[in-house]
mmCIF file of C-alpha atoms in Angstrom:
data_model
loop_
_atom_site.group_PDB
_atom_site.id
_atom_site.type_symbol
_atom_site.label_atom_id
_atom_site.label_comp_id
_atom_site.label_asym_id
_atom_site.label_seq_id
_atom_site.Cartn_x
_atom_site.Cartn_y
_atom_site.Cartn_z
ATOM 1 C CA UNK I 8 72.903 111.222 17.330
ATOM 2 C CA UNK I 9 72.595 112.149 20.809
ATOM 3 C CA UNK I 10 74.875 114.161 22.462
ATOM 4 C CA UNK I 11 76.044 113.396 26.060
ATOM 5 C CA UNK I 12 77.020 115.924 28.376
ATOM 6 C CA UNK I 13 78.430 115.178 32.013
ATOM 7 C CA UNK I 14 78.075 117.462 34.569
ATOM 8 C CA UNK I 15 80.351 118.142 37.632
ATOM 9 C CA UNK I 16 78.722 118.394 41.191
ATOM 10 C CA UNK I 17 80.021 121.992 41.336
ATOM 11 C CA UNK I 18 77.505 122.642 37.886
ATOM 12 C CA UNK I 19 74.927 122.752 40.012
ATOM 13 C CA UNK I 20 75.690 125.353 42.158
ATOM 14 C CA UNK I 21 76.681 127.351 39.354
ATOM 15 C CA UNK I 22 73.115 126.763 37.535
ATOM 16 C CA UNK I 23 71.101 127.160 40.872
ATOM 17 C CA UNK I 24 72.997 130.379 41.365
ATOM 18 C CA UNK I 25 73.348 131.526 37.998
ATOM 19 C CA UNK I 26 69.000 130.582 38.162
ATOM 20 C CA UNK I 27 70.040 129.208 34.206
ATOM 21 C CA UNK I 28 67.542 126.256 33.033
ATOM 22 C CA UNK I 29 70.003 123.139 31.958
ATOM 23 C CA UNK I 30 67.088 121.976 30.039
ATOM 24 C CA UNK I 31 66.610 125.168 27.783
ATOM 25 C CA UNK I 32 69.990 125.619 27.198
ATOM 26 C CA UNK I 33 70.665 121.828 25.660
ATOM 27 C CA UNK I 34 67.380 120.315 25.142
ATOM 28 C CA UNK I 35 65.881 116.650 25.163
ATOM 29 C CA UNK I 36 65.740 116.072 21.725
ATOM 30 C CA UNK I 37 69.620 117.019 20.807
ATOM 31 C CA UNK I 38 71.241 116.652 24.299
ATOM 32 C CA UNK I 39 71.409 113.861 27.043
ATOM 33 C CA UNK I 40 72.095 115.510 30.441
ATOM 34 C CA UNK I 41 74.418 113.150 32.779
ATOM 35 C CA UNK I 42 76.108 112.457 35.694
ATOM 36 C CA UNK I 43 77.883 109.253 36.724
ATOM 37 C CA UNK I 44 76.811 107.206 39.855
ATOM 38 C CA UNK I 45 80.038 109.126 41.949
ATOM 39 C CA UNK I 46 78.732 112.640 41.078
ATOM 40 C CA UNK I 47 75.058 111.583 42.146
ATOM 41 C CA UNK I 48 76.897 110.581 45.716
ATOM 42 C CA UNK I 49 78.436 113.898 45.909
ATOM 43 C CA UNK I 50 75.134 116.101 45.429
ATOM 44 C CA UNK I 51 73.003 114.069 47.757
ATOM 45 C CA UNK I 52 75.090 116.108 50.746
ATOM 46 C CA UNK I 53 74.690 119.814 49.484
ATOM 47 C CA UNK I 54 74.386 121.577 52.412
ATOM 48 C CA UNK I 55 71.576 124.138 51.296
ATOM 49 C CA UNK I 56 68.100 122.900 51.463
ATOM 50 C CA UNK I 57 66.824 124.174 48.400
ATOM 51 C CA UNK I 58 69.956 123.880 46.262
ATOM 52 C CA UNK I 59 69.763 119.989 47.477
ATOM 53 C CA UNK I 60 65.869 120.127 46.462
ATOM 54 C CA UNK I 61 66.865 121.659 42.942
ATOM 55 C CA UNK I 62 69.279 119.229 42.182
ATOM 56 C CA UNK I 63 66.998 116.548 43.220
ATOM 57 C CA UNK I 64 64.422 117.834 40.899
ATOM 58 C CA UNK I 65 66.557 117.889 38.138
ATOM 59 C CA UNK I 66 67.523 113.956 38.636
ATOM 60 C CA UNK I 67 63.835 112.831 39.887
ATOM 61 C CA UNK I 68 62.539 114.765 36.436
ATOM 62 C CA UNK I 69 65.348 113.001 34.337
ATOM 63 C CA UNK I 70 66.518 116.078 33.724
ATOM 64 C CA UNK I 71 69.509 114.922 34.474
ATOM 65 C CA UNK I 72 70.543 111.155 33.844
ATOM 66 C CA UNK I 73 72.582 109.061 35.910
ATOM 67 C CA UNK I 74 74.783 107.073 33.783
ATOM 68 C CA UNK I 75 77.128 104.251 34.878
ATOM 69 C CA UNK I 76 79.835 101.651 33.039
ATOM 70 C CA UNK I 77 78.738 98.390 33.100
ATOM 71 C CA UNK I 78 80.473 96.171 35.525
ATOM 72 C CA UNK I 79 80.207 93.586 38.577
ATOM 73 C CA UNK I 80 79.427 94.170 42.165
ATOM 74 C CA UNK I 81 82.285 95.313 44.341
ATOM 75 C CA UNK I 82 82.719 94.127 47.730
ATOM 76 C CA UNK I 83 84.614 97.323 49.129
ATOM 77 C CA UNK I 84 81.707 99.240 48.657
ATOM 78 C CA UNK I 85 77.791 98.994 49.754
ATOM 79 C CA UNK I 86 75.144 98.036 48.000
ATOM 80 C CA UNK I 87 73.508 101.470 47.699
ATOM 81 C CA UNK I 88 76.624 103.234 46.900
ATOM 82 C CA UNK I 89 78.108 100.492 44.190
ATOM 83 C CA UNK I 90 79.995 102.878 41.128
ATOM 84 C CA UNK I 91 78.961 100.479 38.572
ATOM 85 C CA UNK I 92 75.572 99.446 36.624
ATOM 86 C CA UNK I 93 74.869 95.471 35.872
ATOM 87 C CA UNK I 94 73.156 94.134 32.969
ATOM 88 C CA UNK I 95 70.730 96.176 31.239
ATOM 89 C CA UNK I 96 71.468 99.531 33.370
ATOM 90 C CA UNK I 97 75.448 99.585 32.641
ATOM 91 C CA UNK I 98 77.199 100.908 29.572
ATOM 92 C CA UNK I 99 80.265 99.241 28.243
ATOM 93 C CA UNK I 100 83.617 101.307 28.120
ATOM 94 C CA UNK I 101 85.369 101.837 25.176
ATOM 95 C CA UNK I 102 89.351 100.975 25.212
ATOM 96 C CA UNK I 103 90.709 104.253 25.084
ATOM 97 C CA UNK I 104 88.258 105.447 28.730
ATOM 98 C CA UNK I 105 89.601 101.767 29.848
ATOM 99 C CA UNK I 106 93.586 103.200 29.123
ATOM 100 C CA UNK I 107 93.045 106.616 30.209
ATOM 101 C CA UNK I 108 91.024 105.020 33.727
ATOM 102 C CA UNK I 109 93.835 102.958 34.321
ATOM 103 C CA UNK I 110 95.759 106.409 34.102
ATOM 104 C CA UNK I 111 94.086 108.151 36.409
ATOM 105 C CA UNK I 112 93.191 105.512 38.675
ATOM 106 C CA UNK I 113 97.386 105.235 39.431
ATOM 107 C CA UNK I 114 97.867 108.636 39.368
ATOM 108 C CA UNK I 115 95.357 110.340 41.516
ATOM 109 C CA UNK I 116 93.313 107.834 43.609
ATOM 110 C CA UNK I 117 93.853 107.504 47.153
ATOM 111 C CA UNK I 118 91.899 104.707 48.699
ATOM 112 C CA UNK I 119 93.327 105.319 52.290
ATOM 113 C CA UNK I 120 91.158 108.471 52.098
ATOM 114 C CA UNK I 121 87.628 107.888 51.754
ATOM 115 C CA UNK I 122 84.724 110.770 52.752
ATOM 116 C CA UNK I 123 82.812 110.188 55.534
ATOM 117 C CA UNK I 124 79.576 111.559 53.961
ATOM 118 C CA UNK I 125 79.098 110.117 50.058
ATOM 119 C CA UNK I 126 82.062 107.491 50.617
ATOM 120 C CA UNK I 127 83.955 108.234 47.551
ATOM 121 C CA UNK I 128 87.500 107.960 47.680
ATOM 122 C CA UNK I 129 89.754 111.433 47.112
ATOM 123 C CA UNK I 130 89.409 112.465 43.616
ATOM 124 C CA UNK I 131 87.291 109.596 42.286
ATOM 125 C CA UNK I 132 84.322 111.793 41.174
ATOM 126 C CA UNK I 133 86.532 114.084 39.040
ATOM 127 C CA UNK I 134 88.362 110.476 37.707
ATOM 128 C CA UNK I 135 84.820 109.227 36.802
ATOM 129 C CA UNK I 136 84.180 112.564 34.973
ATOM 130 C CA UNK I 137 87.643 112.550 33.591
ATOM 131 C CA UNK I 138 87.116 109.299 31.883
ATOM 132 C CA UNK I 139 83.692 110.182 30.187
ATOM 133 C CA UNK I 140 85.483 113.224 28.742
ATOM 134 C CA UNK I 141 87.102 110.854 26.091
ATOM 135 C CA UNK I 142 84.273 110.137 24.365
ATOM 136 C CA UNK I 143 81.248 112.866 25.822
ATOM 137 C CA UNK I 144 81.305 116.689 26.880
ATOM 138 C CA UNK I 145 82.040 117.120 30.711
ATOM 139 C CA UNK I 146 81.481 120.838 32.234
ATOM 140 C CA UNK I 147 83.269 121.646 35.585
ATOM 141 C CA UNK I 148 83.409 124.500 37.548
ATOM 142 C CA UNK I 149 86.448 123.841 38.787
ATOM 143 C CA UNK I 150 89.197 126.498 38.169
ATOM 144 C CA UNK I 151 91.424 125.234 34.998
ATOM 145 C CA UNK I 152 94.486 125.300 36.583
ATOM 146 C CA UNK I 153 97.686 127.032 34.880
ATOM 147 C CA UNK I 154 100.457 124.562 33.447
ATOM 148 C CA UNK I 155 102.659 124.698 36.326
ATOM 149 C CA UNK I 156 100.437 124.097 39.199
ATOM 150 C CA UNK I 157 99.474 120.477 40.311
ATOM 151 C CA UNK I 158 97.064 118.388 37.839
ATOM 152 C CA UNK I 159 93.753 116.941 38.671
ATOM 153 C CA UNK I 160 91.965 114.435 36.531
ATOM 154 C CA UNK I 161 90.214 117.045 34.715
ATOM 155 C CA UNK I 162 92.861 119.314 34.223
ATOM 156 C CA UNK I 163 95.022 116.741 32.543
ATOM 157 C CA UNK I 164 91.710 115.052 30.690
ATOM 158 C CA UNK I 165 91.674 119.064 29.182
ATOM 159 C CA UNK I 166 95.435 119.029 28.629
ATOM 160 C CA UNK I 167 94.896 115.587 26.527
ATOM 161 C CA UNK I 168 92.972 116.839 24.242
ATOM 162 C CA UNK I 169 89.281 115.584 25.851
ATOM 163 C CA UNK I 170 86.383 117.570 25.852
ATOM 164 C CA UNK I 171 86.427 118.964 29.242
ATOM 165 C CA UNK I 172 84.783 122.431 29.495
ATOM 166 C CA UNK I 173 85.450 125.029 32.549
ATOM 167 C CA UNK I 174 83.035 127.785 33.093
ATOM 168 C CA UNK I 175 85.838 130.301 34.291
ATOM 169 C CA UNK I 176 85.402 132.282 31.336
ATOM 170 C CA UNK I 177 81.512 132.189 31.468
ATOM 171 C CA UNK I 178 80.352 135.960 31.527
ATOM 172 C CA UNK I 179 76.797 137.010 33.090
ATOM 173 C CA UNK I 180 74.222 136.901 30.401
ATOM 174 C CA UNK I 181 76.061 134.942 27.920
ATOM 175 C CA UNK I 182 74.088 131.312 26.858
ATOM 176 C CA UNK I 183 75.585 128.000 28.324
ATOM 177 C CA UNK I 184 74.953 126.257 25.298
ATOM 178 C CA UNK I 185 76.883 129.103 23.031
ATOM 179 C CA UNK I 186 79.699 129.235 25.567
ATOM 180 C CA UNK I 187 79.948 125.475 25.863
ATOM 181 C CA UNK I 188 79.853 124.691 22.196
ATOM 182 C CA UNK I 189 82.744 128.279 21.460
ATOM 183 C CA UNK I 190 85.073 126.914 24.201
ATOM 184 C CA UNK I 191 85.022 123.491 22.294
ATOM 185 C CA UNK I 192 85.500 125.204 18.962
ATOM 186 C CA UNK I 193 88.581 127.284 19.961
ATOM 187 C CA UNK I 194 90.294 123.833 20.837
ATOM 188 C CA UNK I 195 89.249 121.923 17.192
ATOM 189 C CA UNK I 196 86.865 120.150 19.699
ATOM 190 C CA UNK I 197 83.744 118.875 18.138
ATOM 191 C CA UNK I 198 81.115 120.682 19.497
ATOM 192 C CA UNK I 199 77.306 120.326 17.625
#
């Protein structure tokens, strides 16, 4: 069985910068690289030329795969920036991401705050990672915050018990695979 992996926008700054190859460290034949369609939104407006030209490389390779839930089209949203996949490109939630969605959804999104550039509401690509932690591996670079500071979607997706994964702890040198699959471990997390 495959195994998914969803990466946060901010993983690619860390890889470019960190010059580690995503594809050594988890490769094709044991390891599906992904981002949802939010994520993919995000990255199309790094700054940095050739960071922007790496992470397009690593999507126009299928390195990286974008993955959506199946759904219909939404009307708040244009056609070329549309969350959702339709028939045949789609995959169908289970009904525990459905439950936790609905979580997050009240909790953190704010729809009277949408970004000028990728036109994603506050928070929605870390709810759209947040969700595929229930069931798939997501890595963030995003700081894991401490138990009495304010919650994002990730944070509490780690505090639940879903296999979110930050790379605070990741140390020069180490491998992203060994770190990834230890930091799962230590939490009775199934790793591979």
């Amino acid at each position: 069985m495959m195994i998914k992996i969803f990466l946060d926008n901010n993983v690619f700054d860390f890889l470019f910068e960190k010059n580690i190859d995503i594809s050594k460290e988890f490769p094709i034949d044991k390891f599906i690289i992904c981002i949802p369609r939010e994520i993919k939104f995000e990255s199309e407006h790094i700054k940095l030329q050739e960071k922007n030209d790496f992470v397009r490389q690593l999507i126009d390779k299928e390195i990286v795969q974008i993955h959506t839930y199946f759904g219909y089209y939404d009307d708040r949203h244009f056609e070329d920036k549309q969350r959702i996949g339709g028939y045949d490109e789609g995959e169908y939630m289970c009904v525990e991401e459905g439950i936790f969605l609905n979580e997050l959804v009240v909790s953190f999104l704010d729809e009277s705050s949408k970004h000028i550039k990728h036109n994603l509401y506050k928070q929605e690509g870390d709810i759209a990672l947040a969700v595929r932690s229930v069931m798939n591996i997501v890595i963030s670079n995003d700081v894991k915050e401490g138990k009495s500071k304010k919650k994002g979607p990730l944070n509490l997706a780690f505090d639940k018990g879903y296999r979110v994964v930050f790379l605070n702890g990741f140390v020069e040198g180490m491998s992203l695979n060994n770190y990834i699959k230890e930091q799962l471990l230590s939490r009775d997390l199934q790793a591979w």
